[in-house]
Short mmCIF file of C-alpha atoms in Angstrom, two decimals:
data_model
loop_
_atom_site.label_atom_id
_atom_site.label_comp_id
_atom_site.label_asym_id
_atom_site.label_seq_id
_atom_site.Cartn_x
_atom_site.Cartn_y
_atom_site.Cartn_z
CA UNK O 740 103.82 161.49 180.25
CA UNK O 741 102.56 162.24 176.75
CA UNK O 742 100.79 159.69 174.75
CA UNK O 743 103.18 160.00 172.20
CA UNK O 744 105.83 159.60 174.73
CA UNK O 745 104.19 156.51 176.17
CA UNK O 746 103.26 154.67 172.85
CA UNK O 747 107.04 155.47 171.90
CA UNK O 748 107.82 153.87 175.39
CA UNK O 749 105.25 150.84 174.63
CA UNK O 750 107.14 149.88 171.03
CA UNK O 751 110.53 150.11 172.22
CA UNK O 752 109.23 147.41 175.61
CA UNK O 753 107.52 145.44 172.80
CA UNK O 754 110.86 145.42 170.87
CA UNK O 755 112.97 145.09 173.40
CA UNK O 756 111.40 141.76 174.35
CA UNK O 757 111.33 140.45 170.79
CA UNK O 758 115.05 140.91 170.67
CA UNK O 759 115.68 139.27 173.99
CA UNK O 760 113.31 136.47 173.73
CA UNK O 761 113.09 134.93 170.55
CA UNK O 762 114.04 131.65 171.31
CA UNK O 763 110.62 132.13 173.05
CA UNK O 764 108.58 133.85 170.66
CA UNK O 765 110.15 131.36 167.59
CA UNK O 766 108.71 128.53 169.27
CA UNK O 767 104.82 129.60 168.01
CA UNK O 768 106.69 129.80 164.80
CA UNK O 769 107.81 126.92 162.62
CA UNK O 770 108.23 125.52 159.00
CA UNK O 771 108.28 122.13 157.90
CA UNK O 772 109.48 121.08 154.07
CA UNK O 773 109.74 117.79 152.03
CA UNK O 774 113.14 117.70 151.33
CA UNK O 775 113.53 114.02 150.09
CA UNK O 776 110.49 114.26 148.37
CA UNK O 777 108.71 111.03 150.40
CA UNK O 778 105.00 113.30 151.38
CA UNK O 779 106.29 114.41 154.92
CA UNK O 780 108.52 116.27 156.65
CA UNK O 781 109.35 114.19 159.63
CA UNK O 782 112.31 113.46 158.95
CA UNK O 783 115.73 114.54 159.47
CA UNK O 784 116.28 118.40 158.85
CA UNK O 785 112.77 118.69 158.09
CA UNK O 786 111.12 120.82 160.33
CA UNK O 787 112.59 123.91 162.26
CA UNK O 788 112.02 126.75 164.37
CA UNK O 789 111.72 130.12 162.64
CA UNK O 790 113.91 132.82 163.30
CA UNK O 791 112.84 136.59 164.17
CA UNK O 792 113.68 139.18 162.19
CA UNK O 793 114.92 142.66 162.87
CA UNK O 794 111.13 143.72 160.75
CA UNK O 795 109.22 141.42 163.36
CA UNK O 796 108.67 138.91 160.75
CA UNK O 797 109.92 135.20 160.76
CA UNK O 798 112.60 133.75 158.79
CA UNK O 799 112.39 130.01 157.94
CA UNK O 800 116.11 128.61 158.71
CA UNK O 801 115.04 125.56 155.68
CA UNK O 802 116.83 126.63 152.44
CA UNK O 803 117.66 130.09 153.73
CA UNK O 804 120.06 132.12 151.55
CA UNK O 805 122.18 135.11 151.82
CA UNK O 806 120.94 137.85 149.76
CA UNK O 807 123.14 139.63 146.75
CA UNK O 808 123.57 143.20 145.98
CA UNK O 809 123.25 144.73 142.53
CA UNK O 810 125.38 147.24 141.14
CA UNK O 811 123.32 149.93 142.99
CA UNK O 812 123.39 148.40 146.36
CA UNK O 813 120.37 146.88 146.06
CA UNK O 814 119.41 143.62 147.96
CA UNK O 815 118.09 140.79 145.73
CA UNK O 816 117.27 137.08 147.19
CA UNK O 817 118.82 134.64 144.50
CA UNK O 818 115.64 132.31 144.80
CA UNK O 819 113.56 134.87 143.31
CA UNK O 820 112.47 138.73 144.14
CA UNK O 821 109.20 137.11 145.23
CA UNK O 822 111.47 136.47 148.39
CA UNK O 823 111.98 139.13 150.72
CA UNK O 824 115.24 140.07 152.23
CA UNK O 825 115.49 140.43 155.91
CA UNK O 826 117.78 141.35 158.08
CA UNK O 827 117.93 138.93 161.46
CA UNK O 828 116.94 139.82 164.88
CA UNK O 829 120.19 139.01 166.86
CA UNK O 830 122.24 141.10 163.66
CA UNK O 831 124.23 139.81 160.22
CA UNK O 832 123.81 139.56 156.53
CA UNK O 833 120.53 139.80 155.03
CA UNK O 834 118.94 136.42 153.95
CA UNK O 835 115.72 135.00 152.18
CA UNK O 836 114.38 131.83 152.37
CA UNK O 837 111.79 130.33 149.70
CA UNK O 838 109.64 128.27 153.01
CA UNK O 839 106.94 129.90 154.84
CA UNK O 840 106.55 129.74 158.24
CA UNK O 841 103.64 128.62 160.06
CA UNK O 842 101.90 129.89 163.29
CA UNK O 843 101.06 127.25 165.58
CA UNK O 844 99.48 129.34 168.11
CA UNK O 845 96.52 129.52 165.17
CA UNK O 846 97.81 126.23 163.20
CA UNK O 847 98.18 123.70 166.06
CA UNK O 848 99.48 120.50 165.65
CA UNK O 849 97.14 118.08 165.40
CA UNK O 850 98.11 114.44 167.15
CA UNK O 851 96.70 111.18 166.39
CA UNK O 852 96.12 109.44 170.14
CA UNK O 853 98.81 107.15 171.16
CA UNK O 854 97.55 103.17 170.61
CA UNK O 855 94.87 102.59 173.82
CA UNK O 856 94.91 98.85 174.09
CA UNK O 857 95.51 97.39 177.33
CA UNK O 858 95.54 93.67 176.21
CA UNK O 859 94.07 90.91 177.80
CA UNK O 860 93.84 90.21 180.89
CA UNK O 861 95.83 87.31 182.44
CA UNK O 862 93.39 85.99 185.01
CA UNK O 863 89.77 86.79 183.68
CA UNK O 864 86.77 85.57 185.15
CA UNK O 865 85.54 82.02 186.28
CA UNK O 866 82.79 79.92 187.01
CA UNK O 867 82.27 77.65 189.92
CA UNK O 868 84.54 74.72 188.24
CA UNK O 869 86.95 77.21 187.61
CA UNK O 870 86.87 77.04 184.35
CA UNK O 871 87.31 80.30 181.95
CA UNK O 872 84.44 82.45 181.19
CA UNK O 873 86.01 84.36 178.59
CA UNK O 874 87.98 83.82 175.41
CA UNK O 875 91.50 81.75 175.96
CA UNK O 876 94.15 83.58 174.01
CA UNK O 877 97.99 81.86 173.54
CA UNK O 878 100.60 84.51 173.32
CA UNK O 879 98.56 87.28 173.19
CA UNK O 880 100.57 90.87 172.39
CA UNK O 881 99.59 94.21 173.12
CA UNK O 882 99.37 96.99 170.09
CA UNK O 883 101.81 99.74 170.86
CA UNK O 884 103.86 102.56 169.10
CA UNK O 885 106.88 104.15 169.41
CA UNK O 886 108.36 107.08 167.65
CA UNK O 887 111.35 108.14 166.13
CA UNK O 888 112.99 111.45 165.88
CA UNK O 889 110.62 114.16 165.00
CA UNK O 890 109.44 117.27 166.24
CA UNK O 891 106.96 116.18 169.14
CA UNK O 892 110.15 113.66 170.64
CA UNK O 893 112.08 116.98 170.42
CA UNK O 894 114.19 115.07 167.54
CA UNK O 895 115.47 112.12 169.66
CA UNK O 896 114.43 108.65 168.46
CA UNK O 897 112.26 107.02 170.95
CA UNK O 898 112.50 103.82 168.98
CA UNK O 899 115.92 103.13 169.31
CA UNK O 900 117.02 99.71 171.23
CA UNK O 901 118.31 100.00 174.63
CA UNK O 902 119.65 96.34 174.73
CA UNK O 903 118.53 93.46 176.43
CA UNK O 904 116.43 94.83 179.75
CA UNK O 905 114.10 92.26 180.42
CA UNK O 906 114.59 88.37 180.27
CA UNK O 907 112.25 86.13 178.26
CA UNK O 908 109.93 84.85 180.56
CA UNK O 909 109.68 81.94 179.33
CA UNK O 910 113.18 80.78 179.76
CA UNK O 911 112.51 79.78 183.54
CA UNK O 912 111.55 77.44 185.45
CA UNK O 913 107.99 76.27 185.15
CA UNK O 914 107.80 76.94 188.49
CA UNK O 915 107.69 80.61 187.83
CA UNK O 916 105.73 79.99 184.85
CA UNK O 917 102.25 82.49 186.43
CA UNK O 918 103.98 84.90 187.60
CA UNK O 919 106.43 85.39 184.64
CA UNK O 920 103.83 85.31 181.70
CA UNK O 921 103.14 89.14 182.87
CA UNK O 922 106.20 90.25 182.45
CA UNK O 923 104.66 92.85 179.55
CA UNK O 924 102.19 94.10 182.14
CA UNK O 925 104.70 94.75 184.45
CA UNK O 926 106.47 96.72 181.72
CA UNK O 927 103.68 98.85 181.29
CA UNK O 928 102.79 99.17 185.09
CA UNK O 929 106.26 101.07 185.50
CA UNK O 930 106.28 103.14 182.58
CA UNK O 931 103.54 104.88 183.40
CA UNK O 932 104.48 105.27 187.24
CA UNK O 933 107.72 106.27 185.99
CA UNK O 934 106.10 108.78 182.90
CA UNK O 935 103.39 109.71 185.86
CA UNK O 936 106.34 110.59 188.58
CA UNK O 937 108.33 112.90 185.88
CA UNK O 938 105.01 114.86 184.70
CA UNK O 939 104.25 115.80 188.38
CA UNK O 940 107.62 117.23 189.01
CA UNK O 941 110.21 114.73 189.93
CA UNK O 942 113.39 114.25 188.84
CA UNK O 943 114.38 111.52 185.67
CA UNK O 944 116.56 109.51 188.63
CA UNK O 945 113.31 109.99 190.99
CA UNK O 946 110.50 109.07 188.43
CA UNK O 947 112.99 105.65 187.34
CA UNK O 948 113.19 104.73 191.02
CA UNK O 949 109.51 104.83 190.83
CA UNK O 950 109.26 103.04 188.00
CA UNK O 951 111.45 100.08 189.00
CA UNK O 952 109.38 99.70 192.06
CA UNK O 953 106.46 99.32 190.03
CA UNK O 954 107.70 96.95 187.75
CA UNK O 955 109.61 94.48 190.90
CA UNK O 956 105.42 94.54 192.30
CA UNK O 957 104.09 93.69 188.87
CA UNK O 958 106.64 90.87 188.07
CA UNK O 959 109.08 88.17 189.29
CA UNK O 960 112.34 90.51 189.60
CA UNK O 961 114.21 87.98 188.09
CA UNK O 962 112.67 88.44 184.74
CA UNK O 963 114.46 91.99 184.36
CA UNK O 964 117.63 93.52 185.39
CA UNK O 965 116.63 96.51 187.53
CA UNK O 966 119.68 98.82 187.33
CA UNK O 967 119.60 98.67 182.94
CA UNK O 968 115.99 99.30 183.51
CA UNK O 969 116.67 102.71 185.88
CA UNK O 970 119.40 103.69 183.32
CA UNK O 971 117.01 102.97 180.54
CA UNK O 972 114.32 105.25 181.95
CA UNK O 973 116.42 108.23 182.97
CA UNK O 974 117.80 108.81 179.84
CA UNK O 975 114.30 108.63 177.29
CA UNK O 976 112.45 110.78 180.33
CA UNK O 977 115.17 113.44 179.51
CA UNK O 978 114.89 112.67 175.66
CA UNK O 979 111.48 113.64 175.75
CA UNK O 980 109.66 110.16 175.08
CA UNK O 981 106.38 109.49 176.94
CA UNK O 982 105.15 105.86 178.41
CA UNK O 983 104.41 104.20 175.35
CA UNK O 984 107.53 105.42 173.67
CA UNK O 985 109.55 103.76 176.87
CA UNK O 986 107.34 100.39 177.00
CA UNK O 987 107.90 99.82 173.30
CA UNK O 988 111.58 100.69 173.82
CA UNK O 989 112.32 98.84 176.60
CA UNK O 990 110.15 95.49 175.06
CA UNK O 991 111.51 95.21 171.43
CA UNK O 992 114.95 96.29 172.92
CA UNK O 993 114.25 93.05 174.37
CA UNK O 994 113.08 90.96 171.27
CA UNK O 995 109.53 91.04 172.46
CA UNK O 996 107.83 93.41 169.44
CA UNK O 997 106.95 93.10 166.36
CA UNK O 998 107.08 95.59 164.49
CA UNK O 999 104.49 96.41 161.65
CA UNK O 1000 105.12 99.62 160.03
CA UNK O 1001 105.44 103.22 159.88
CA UNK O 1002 102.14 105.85 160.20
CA UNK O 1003 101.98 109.51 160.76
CA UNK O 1004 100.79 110.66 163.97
CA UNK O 1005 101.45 114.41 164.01
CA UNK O 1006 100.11 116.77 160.96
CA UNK O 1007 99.88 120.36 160.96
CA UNK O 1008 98.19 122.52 158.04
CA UNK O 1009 97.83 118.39 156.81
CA UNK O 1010 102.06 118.25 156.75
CA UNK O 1011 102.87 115.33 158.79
CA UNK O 1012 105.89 116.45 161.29
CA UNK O 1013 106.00 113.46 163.20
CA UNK O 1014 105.99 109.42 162.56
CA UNK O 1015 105.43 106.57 164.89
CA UNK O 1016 106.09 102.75 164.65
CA UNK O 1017 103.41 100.46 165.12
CA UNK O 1018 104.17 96.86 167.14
CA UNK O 1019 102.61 94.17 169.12
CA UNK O 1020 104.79 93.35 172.06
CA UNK O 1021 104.47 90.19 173.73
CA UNK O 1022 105.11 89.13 177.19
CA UNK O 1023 107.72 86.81 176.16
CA UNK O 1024 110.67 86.35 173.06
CA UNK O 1025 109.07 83.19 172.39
CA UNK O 1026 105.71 84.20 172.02
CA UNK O 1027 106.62 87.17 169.78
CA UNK O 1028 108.65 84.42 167.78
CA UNK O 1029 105.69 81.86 167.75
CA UNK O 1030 102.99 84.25 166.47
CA UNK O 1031 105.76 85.24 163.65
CA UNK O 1032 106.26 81.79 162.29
CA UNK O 1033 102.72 80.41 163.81
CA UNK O 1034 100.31 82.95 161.22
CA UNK O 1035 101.32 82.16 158.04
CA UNK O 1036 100.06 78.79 159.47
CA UNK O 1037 96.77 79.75 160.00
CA UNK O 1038 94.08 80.96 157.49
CA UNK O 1039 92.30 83.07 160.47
CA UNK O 1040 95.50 85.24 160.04
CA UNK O 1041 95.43 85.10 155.78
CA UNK O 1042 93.91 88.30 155.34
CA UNK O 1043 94.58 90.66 158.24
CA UNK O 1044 97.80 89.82 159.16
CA UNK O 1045 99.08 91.91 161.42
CA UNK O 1046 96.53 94.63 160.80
CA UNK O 1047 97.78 98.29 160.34
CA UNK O 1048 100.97 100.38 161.62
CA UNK O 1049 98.05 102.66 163.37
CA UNK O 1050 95.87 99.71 163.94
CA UNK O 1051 97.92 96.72 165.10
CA UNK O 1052 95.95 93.40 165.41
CA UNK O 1053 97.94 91.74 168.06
CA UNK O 1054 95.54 88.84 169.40
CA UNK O 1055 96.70 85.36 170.55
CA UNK O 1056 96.14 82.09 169.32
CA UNK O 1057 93.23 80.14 170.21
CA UNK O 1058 93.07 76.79 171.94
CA UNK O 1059 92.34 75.44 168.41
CA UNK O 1060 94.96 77.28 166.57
CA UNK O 1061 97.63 76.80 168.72
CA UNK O 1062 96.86 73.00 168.47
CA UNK O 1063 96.98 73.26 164.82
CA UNK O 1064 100.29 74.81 164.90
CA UNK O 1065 103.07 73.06 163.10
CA UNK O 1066 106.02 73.56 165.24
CA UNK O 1067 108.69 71.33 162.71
CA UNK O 1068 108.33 74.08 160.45
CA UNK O 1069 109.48 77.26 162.59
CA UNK O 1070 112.95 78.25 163.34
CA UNK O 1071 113.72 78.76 166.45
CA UNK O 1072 117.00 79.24 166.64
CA UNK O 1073 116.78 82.86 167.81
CA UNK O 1074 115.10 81.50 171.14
CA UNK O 1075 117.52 78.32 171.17
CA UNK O 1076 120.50 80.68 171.13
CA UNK O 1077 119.12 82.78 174.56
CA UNK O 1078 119.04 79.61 176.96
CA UNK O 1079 121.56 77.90 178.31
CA UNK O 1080 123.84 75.46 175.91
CA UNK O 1081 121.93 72.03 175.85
CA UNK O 1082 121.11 69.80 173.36
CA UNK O 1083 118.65 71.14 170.51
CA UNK O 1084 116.40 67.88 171.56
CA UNK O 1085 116.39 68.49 175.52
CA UNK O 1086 115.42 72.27 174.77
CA UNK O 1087 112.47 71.41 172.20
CA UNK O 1088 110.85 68.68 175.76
CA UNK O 1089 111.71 71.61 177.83
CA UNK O 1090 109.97 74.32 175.81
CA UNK O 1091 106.87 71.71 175.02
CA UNK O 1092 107.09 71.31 179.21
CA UNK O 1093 107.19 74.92 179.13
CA UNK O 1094 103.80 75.53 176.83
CA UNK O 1095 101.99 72.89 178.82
CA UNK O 1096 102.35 74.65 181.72
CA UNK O 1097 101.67 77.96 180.40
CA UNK O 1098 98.33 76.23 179.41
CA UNK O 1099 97.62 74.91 182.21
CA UNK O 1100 98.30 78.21 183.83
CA UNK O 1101 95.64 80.16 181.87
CA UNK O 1102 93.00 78.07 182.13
CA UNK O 1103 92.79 77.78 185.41
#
């Protein structure tokens, strides 16, 4: 073969495979706008995949236009002649579009690293006496984020509440009282079997099977019901969500988070494409309501609050603070209405039954 033959050859392969793969080429391609004029484009509609065109450029699918022609035939792009017109891959009308598109193959995105805070520890070290080495926290939360639909949770919201999975812990007998004050840990424990499962290769059903054996070790089983939880997990593991994404959902699904605000955690070229929701979660609906109505109490609290969306300050009260708590000034009616019907005075001796124990539990 000639060289001229084969370099012919060469361009029509190279062709040839543009026009049967774009949907695989466009994805190194993308363009991301600020259509509601907030500073981002993570939201809705913001950000898409470019298209090929029939030239071998790419065609942002944001604002795109269908050209006009002038009296001589002519193609013109109504935003402006600075605008090309191109003619798509896959055939049609020619079109122009004022957005550029961006290559991520020499752009990447740039993530911020999901929240890394594994929370305290529920039996720390101690001494001979048995008596804590360590700092007692009350309620303690873990920081945590979720995210809603953007481009890196392939535009599914991550954030959105499941419904009631797991059951407040503290709602139980006292009996149950050490076992059930882990019930966030647990949580955790089988997302990440169940994220860790679906990574490697297994199917959604397979990796949630996994998952809700991980969580029945971790935790009393009665504290969560098991066949929500495998529904729960198949369906964000298909939405794309990873394990924080399905701790936070399945916990504040649950009234156990508090969430603190919005941050961005994915730029590219400095355009954020992708926001996340910062929370502390809480191994119990009562302690995420405590710590709400408990730190305006408190001038430890006065000036950090709840920290940052990105930086969530999610500690628990100390021996001292919790003591200084006034409890006749929060309203719990939000826990009052999960328990059983009894009299608002028989629930407030069994909750204060309840803390004691809890006390007792940790510092022991």
């Amino acid at each position: 073969m000639s060289a001229a033959r084969f370099l012919f050859a060469a361009a029509m392969l190279l062709m040839t495979s543009a026009l049967l793969f774009p949907a695989a080429a466009s994805a190194q391609q993308l363009c991301a706008v600020d259509l509601n004029g907030n500073g981002d484009a993570a939201d809705d509609g913001e950000t898409a995949s470019c298209h090929l065109t029939a030239s071998g450029g790419w065609m942002c699918p944001i604002g795109q236009t269908m050209c006009e022609a002038d009296v001589s035939g002519a193609l013109h792009c109504p935003l402006g002649d600075q605008y090309g017109c191109e003619v798509p891959a896959s055939g049609g009308a020619a079109a122009c579009s004022a957005n550029a598109c961006i290559d991520t193959s020499a752009n990447p995105i740039v993530d911020d690293p999901a929240v890394d805070d594994p929370g305290v520890e529920a039996d720390g070290a101690v001494d001979a006496e048995g008596n804590c080495l360590g700092t007692i926290e009350i309620f303690s939360g873990r920081a945590a984020r979720c995210r809603p639909a953007g481009l890196k949770t392939t535009f599914s919201n991550c954030c959105k509440d499941k419904g009631k999975i797991v059951k407040d812990g503290m709602g139980g007998s006292i009996s149950s009282i050490s076992t059930k004050i882990a019930v966030a840990k647990g949580v955790f424990t089988g997302m990440k079997a169940a994220y860790t499962a679906f990574k490697a290769g297994a199917t959604a059903s397979q990796a949630a099977s996994a998952g809700a054996n991980a969580i029945i070790v971790g935790i009393d089983p009665t504290s969560i019901a098991i066949s929500l939880a495998v529904n729960f997990m198949i369906e964000v593991l298909l939405q794309g969500c990873d394990q924080q994404d399905m701790e936070v959902g399945m916990l504040r699904g649950s009234g156990m988070c508090h969430e603190i605000g919005s941050y961005c955690s994915s730029k590219i070229l400095g355009i954020c494409v992708q926001k996340a929701r910062g929370h502390c979660c809480f191994n119990t609906k009562l302690g995420r309501i405590i710590q709400e109505q408990g730190r305006p109490q408190l001038k430890a609290f006065s000036a950090i609050g709840w920290g940052t969306a990105k930086e969530p300050y999610c500690r628990g009260f100390t021996p001292e603070e919790f003591q200084a708590l006034d409890f006749s000034r929060m309203d719990l009616s939000e826990y009052y209405a999960d328990v059983e019907a009894r009299a608002q005075s028989e629930i407030q001796i069994d909750m204060k039954d309840k803390i004691d124990a809890y006390m007792q539990t940790i510092s022991n």
